[in-house]
PDB file of C-alpha atoms in Angstrom:
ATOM      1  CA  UNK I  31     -20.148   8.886 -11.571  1.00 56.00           C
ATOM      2  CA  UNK I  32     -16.464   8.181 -12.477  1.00 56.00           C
ATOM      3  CA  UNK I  33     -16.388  11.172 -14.240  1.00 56.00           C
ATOM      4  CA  UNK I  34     -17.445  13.464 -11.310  1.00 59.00           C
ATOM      5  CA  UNK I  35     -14.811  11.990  -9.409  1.00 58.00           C
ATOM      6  CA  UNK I  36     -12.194  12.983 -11.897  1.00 56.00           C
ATOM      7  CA  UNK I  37     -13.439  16.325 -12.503  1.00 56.00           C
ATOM      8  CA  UNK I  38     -12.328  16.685  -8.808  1.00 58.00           C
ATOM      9  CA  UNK I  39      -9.342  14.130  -8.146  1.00 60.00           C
ATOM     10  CA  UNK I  40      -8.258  13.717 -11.456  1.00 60.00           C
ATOM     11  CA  UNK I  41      -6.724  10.595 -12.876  1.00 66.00           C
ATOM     12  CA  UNK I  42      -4.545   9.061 -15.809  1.00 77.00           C
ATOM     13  CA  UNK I  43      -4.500   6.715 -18.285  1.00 79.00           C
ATOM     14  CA  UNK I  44      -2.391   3.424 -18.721  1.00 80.00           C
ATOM     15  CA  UNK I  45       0.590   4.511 -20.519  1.00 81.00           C
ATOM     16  CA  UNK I  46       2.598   1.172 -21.691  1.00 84.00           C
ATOM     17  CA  UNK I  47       0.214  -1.623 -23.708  1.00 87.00           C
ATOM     18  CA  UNK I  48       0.548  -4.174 -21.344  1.00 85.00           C
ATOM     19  CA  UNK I  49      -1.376  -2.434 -18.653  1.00 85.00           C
ATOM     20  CA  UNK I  50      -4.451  -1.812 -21.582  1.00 87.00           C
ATOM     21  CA  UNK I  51      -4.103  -5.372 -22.132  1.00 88.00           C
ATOM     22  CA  UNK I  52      -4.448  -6.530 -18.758  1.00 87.00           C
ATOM     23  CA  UNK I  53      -7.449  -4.118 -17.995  1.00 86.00           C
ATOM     24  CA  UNK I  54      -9.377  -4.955 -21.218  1.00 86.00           C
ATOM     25  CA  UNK I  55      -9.078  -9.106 -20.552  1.00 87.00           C
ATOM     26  CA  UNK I  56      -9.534  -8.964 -17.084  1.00 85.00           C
ATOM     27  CA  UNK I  57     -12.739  -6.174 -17.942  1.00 84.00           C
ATOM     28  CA  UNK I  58     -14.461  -8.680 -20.158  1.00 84.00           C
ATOM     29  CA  UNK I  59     -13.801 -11.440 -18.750  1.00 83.00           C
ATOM     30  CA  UNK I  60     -12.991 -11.407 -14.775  1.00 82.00           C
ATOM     31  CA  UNK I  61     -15.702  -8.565 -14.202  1.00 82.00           C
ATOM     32  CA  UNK I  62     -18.471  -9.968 -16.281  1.00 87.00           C
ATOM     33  CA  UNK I  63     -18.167 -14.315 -15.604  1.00 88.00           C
ATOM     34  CA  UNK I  64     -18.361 -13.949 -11.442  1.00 87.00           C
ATOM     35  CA  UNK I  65     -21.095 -11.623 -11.391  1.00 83.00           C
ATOM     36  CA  UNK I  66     -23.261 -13.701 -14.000  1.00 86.00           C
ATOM     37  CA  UNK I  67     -23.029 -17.025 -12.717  1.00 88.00           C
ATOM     38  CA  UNK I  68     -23.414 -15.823  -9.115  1.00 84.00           C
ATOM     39  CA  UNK I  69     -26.654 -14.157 -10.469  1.00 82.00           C
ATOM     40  CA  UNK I  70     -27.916 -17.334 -12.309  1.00 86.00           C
ATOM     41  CA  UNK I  71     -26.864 -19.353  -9.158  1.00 83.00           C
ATOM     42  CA  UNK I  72     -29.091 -17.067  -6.972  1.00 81.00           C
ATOM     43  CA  UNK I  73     -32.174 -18.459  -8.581  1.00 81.00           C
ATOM     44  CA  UNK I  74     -31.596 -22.039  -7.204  1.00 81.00           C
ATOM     45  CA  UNK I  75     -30.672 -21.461  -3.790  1.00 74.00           C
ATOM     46  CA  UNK I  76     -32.105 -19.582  -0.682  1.00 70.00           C
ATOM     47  CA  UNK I  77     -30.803 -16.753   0.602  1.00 67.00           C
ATOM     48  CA  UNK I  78     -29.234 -18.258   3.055  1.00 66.00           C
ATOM     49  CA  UNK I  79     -27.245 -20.499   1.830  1.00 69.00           C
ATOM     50  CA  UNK I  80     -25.776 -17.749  -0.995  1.00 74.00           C
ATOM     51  CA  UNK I  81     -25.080 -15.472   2.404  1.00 72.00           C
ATOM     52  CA  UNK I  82     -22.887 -19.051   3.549  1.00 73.00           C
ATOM     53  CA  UNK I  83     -21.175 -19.312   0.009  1.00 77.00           C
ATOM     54  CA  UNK I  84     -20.422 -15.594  -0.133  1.00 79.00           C
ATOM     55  CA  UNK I  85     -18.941 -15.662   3.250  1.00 77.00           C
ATOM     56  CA  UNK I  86     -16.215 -18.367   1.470  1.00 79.00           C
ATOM     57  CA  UNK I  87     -14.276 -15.232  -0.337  1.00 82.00           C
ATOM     58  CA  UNK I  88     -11.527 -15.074   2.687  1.00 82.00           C
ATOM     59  CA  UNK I  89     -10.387 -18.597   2.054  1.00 80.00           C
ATOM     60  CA  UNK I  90     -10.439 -18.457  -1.589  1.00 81.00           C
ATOM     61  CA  UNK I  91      -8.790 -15.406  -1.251  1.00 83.00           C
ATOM     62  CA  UNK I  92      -5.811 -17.048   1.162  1.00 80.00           C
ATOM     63  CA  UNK I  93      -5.435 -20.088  -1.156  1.00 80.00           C
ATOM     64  CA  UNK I  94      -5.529 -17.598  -4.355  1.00 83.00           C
ATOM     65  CA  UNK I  95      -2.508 -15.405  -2.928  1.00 80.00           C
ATOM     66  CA  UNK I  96      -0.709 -18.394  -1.442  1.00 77.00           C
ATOM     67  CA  UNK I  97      -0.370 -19.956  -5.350  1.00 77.00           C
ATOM     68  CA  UNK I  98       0.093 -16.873  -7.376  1.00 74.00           C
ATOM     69  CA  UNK I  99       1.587 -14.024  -4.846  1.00 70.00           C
ATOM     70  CA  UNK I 100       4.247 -14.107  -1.923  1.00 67.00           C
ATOM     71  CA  UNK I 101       2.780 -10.552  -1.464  1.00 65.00           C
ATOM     72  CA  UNK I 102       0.403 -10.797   1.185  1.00 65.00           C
ATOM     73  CA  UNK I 103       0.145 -13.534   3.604  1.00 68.00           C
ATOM     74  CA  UNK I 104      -2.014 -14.012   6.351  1.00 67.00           C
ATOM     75  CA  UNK I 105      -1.604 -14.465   9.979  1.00 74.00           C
ATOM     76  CA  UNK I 106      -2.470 -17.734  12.259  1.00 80.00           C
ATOM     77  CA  UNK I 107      -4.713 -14.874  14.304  1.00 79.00           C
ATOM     78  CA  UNK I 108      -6.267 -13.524  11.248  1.00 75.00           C
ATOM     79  CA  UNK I 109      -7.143 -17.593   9.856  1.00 80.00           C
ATOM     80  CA  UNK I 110      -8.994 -18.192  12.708  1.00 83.00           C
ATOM     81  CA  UNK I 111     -10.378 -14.791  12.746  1.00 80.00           C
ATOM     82  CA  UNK I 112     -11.855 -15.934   9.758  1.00 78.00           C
ATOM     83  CA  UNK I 113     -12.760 -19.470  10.277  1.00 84.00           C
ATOM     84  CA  UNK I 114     -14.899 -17.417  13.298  1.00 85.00           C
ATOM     85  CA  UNK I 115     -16.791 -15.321  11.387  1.00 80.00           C
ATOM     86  CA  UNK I 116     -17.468 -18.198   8.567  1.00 79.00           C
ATOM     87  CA  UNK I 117     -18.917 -19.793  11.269  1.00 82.00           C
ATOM     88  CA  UNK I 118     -21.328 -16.921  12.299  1.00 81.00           C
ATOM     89  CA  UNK I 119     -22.238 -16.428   8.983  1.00 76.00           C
ATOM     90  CA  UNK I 120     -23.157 -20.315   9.228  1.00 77.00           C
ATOM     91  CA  UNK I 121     -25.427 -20.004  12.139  1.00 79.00           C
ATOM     92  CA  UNK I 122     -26.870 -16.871  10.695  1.00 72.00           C
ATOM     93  CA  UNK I 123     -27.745 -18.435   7.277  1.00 67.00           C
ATOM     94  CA  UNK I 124     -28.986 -21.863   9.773  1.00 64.00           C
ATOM     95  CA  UNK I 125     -32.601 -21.289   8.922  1.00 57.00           C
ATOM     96  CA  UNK I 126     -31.980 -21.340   5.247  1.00 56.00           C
ATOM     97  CA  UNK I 127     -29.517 -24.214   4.826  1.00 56.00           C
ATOM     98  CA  UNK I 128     -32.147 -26.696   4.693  1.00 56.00           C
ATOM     99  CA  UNK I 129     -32.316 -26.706   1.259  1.00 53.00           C
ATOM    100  CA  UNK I 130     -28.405 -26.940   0.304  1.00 52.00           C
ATOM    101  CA  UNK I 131     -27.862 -29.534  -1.989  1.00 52.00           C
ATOM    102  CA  UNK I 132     -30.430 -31.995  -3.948  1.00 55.00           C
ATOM    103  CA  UNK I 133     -31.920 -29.884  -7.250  1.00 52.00           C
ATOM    104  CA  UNK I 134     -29.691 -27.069  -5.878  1.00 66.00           C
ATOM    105  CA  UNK I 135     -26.726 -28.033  -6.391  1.00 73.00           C
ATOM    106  CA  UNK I 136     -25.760 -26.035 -10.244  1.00 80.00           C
ATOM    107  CA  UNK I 137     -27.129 -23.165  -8.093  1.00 79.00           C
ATOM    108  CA  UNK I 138     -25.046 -24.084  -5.184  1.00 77.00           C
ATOM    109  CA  UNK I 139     -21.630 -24.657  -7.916  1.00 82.00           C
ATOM    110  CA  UNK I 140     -22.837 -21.799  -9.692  1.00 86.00           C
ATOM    111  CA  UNK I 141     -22.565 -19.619  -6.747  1.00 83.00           C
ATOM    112  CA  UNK I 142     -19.012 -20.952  -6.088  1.00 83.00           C
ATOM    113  CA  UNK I 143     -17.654 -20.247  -9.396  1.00 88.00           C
ATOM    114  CA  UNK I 144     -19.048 -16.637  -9.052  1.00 88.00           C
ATOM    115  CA  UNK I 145     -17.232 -16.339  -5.080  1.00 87.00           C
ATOM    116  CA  UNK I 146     -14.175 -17.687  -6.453  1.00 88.00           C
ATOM    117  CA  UNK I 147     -14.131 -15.442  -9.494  1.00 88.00           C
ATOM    118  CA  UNK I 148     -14.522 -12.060  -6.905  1.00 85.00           C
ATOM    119  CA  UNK I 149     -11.696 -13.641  -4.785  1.00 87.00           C
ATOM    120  CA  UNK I 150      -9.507 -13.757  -8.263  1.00 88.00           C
ATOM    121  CA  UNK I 151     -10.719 -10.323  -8.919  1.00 84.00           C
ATOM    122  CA  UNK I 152      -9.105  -8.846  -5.449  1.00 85.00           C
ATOM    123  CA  UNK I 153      -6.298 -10.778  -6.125  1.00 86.00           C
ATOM    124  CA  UNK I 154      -5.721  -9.933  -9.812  1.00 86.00           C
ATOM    125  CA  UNK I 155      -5.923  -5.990  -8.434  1.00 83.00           C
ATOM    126  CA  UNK I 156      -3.247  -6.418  -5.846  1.00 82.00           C
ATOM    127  CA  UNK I 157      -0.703  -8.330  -7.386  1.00 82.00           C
ATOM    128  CA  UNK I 158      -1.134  -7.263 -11.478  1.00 80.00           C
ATOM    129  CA  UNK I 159      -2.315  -4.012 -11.442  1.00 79.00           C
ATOM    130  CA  UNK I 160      -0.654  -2.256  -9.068  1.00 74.00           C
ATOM    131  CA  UNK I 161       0.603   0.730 -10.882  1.00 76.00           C
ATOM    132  CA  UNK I 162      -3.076   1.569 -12.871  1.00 79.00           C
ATOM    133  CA  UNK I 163      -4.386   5.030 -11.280  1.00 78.00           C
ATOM    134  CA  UNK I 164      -7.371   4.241  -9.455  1.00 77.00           C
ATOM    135  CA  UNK I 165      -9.910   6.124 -10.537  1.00 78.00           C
ATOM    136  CA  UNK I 166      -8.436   5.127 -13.789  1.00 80.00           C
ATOM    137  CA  UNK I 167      -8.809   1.291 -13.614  1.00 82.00           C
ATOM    138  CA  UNK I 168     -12.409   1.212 -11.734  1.00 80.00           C
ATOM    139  CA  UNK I 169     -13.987   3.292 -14.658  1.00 81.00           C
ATOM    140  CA  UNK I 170     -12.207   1.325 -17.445  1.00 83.00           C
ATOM    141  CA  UNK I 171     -12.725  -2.440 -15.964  1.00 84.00           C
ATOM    142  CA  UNK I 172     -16.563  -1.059 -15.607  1.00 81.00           C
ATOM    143  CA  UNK I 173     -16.448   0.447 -18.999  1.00 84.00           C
ATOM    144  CA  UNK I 174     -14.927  -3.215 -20.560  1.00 86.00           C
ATOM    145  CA  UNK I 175     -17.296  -5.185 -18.446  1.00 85.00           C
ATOM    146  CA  UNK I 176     -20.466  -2.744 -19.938  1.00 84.00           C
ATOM    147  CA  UNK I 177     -19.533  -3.288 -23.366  1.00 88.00           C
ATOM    148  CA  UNK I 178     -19.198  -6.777 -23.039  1.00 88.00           C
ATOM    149  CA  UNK I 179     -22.690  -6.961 -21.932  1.00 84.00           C
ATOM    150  CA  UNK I 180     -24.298  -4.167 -23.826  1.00 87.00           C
ATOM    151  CA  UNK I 181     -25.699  -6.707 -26.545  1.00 89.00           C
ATOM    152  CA  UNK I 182     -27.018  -9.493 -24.214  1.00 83.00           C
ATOM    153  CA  UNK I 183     -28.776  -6.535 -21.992  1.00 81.00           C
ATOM    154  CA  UNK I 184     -30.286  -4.936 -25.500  1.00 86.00           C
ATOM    155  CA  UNK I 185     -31.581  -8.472 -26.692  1.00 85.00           C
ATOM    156  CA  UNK I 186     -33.114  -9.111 -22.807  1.00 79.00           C
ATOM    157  CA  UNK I 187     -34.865  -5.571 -22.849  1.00 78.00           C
ATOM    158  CA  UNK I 188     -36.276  -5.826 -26.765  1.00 80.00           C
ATOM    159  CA  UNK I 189     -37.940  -9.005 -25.833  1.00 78.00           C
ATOM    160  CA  UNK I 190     -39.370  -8.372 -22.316  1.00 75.00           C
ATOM    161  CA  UNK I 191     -40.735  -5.047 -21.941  1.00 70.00           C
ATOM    162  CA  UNK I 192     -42.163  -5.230 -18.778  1.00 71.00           C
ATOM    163  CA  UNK I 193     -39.540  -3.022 -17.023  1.00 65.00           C
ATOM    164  CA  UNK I 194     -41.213   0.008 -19.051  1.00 63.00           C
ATOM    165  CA  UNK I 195     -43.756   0.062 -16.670  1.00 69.00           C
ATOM    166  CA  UNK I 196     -42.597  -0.506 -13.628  1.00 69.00           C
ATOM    167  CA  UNK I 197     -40.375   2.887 -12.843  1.00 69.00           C
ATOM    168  CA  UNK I 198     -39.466   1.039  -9.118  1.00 71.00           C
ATOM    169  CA  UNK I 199     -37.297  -1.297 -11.170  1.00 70.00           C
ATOM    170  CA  UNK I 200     -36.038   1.130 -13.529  1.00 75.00           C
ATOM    171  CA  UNK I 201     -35.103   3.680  -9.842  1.00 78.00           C
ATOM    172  CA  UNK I 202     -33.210   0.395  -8.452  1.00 76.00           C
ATOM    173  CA  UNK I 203     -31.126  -0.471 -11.270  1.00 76.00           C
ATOM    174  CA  UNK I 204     -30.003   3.002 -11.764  1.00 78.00           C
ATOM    175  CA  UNK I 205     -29.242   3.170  -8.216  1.00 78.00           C
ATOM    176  CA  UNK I 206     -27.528   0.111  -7.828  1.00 74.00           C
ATOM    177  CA  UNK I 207     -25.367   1.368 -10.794  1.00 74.00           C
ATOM    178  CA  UNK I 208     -24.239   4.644  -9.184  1.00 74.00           C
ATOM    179  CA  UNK I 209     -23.440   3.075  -6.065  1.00 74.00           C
ATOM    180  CA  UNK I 210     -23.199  -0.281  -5.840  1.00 71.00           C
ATOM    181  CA  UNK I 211     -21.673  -0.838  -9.656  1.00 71.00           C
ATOM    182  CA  UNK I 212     -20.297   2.660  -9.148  1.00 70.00           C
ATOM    183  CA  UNK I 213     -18.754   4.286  -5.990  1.00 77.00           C
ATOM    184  CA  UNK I 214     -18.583   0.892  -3.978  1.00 76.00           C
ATOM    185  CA  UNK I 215     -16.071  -0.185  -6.949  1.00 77.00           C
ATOM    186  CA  UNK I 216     -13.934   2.282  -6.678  1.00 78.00           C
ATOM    187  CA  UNK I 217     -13.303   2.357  -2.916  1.00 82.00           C
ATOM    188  CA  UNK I 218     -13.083  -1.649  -3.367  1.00 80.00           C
ATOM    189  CA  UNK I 219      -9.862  -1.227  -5.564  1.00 81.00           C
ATOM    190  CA  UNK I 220      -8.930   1.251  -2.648  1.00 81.00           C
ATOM    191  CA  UNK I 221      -8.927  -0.903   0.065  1.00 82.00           C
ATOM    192  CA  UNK I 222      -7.352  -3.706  -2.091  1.00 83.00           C
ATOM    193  CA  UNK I 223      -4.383  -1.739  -2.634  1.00 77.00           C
ATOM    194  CA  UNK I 224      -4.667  -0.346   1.052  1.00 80.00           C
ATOM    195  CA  UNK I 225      -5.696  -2.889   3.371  1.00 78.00           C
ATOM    196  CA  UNK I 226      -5.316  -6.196   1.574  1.00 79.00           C
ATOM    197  CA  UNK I 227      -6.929  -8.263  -0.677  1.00 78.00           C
ATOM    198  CA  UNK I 228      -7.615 -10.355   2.466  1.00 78.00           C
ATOM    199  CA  UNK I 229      -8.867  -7.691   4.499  1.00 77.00           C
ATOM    200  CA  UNK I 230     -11.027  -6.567   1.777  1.00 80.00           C
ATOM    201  CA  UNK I 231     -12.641 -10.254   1.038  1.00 81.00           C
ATOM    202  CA  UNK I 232     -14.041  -9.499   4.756  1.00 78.00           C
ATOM    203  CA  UNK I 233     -16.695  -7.339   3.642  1.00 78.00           C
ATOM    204  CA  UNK I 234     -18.370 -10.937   2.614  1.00 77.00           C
ATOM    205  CA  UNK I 235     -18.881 -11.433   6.045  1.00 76.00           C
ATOM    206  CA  UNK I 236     -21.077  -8.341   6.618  1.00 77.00           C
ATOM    207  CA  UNK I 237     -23.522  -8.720   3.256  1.00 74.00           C
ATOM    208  CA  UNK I 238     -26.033 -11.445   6.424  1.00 73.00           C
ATOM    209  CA  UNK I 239     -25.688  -8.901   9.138  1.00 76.00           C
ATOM    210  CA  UNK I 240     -27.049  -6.006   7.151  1.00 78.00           C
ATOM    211  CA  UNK I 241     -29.956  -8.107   5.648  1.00 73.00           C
ATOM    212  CA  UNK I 242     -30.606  -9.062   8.998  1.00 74.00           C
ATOM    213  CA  UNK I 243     -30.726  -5.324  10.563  1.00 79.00           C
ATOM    214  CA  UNK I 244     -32.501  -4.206   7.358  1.00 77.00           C
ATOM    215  CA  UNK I 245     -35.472  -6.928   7.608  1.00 74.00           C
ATOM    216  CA  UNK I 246     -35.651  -6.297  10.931  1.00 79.00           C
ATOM    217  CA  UNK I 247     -36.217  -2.403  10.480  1.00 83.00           C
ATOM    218  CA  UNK I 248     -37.820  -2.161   7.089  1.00 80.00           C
ATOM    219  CA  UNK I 249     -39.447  -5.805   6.973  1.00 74.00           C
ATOM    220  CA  UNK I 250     -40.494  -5.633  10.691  1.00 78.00           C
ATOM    221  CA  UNK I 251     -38.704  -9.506  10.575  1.00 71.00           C
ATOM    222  CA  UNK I 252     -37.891 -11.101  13.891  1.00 74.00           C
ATOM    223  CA  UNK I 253     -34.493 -11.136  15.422  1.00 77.00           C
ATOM    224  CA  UNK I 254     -33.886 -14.498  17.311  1.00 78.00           C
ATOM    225  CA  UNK I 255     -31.044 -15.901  19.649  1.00 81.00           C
ATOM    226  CA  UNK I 256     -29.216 -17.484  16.835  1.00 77.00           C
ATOM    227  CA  UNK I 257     -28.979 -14.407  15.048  1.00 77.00           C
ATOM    228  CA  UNK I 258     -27.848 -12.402  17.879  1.00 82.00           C
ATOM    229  CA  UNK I 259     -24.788 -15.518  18.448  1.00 85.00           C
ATOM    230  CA  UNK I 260     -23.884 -15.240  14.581  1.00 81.00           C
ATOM    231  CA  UNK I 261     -24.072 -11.662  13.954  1.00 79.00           C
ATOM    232  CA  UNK I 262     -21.506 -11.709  17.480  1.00 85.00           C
ATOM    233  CA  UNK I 263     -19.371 -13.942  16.195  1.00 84.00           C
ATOM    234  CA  UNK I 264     -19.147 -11.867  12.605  1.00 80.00           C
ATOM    235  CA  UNK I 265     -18.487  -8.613  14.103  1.00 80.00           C
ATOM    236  CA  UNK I 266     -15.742 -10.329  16.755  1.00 84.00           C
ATOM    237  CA  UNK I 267     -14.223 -11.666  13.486  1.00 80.00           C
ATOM    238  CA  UNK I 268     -13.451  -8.917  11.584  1.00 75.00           C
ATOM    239  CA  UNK I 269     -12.828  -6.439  15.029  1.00 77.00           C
ATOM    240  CA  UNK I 270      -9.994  -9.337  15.543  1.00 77.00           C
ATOM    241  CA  UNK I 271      -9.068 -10.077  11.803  1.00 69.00           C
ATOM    242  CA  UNK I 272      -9.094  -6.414  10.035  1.00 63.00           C
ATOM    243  CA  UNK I 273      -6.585  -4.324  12.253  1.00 48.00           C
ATOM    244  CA  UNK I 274      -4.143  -7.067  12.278  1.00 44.00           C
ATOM    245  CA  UNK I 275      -4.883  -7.687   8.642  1.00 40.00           C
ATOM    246  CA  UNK I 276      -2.028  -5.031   7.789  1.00 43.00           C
ATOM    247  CA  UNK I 277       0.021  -6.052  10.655  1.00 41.00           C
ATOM    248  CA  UNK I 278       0.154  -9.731  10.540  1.00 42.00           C
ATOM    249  CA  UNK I 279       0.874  -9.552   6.491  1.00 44.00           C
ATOM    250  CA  UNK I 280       3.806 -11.042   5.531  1.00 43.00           C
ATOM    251  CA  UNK I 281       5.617 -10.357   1.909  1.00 42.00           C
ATOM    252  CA  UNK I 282       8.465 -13.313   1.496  1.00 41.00           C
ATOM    253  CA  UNK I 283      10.879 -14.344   4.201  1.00 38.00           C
ATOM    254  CA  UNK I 284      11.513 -11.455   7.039  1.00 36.00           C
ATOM    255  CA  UNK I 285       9.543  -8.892   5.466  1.00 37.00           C
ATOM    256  CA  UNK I 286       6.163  -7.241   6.468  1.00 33.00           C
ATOM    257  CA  UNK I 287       4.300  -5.200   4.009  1.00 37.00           C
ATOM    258  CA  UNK I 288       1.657  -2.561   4.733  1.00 34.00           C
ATOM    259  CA  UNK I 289       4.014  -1.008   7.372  1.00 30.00           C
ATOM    260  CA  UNK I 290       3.933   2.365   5.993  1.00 32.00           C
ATOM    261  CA  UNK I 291       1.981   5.277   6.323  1.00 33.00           C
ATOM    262  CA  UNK I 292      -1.025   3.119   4.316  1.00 36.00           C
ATOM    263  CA  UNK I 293      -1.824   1.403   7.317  1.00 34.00           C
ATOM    264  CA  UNK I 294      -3.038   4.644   9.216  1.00 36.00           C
ATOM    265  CA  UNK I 295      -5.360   4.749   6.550  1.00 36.00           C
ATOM    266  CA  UNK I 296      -7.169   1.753   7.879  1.00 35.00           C
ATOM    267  CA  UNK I 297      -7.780   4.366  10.689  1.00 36.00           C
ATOM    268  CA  UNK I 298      -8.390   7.531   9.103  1.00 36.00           C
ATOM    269  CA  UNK I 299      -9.872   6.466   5.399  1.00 38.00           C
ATOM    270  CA  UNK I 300     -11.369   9.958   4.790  1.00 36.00           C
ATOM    271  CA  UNK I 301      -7.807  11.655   4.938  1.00 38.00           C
ATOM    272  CA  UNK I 302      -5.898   9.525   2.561  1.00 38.00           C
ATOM    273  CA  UNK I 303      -8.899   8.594   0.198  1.00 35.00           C
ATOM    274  CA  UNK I 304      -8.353  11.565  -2.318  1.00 35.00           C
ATOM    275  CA  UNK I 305      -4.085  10.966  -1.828  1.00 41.00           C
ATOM    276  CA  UNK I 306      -4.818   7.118  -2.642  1.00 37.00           C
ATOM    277  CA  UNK I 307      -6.435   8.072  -6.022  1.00 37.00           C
ATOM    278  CA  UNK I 308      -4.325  10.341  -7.150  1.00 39.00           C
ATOM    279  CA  UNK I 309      -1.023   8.212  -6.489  1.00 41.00           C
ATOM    280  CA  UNK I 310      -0.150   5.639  -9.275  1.00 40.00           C
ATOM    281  CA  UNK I 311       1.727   3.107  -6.562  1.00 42.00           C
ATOM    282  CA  UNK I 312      -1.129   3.092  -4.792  1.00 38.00           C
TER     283      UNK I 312
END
């Protein structure tokens, strides 16, 4: 996938060895640690409750940037922005919580050590990588991360064969690697470097409103008065938080970043998508 997007946008290399060292570290171990315990914790907790969890990446992100970055700062309108939509996500997840806590708890800490790792990972990308080409640091971070992982993912699939009959599975994981593993990476390190790492942390916020418009249309699942208050209060959220994100971001005393033509691109994405890719101060 990466490489279809060069063949049209083109991209280049790290240059200077710090850069390669910083990608190949934070490749094998911030890309691979969040994503495995957050996939371990997932088998301990209900849905739910991971949706509440997830929906905590805004404030690690804010604490995160406020001890290792005078970059980006957020706005008193865009904390309570977010302390809103936390709290939709909250009475969204309400049926679910029940079980927080008790046995669940390594699933529960587990699932906090992944959040927090995805809030370093936006963080890490803004403020230490911010002169790696795009299309250049998605496909080698995925690349590291891959490696890292090839032997454990070899062992799994020698000793359980049961995914050789079931071509479903095999159609989902390849999908969820074009896309999700794929393409959504790359315009994540976009809108990083774009909008924000703050901004960005607000897609965590829409992962219970989709699963709650997809059961409802695939799974035929009921949509009740709760749901309607919390998916309200998400959307009011980031309508509030995410055009002011760029606005109301401070970088040190008297100066406001993201005041440049980058912010029209939180308007117009499609036009400055291919110019964001291609630029290496992006």
């Amino acid at each position: 996938m990466f490489l279809a997007v060069a063949s049209v946008v083109g991209f280049k290399l790290p240059t200077d060895r710090a850069s390669w060292t910083k990608v190949l570290l934070f490749g094998a171990v911030g890309m691979v640690l969040p994503n495995l315990v957050i996939t371990v914790g997932q088998q301990f907790v209900a849905s739910g409750t991971v949706a509440v969890i997830a929906a905590t990446m805004p404030i690690h992100t804010i604490a995160l940037l406020a001890l290792f970055s005078s970059d980006e700062r957020a706005s008193l309108l865009v904390i309570s922005a977010l302390v809103l939509g936390l709290g939709g996500v909250f009475v969204l997840a309400g049926p679910d919580l029940s079980n927080f806590g008790g046995e669940r708890s390594v699933g529960v800490l587990l699932a906090l050590a992944g959040v927090l790792g995805y809030a370093f990972q936006a963080v890490f990308v803004r403020t230490r990588m911010p002169n790696v080409d795009a299309i250049a640091l998605s496909f080698l971070l995925s690349l590291t991360a891959a490696l890292v992982l090839m032997p454990i993912a070899i062992y799994q699939l020698a000793h359980d064969t049961r995914w050789m009959n079931e071509g479903q599975a095999v159609g989902s994981v390849v999908t969820l690697g074009i896309f999700h593993s794929g393409l959504n990476f790359l315009l994540w390190v976009w809108l990083v470097r774009n909008v924000g790492a703050i901004a960005t942390s607000l897609n965590s916020y829409l992962v219970p409103v989709i699963g709650v418009v997809l059961g409802a249309a695939v799974l035929g699942e009921s949509i009740g008065l709760h749901t309607v208050i919390g998916m309200t209060m998400v959307i009011l959220s980031l309508v509030v938080a995410t055009p002011r994100s760029a606005a109301g971001v401070r970088a040190g005393p008297g100066k406001t970043v993201l005041l440049s033509p980058k912010v029209d691109a939180l308007e117009r994405p499609h036009k400055h998508l291919l110019d964001a890719v291609q630029c290496d101060d992006v």
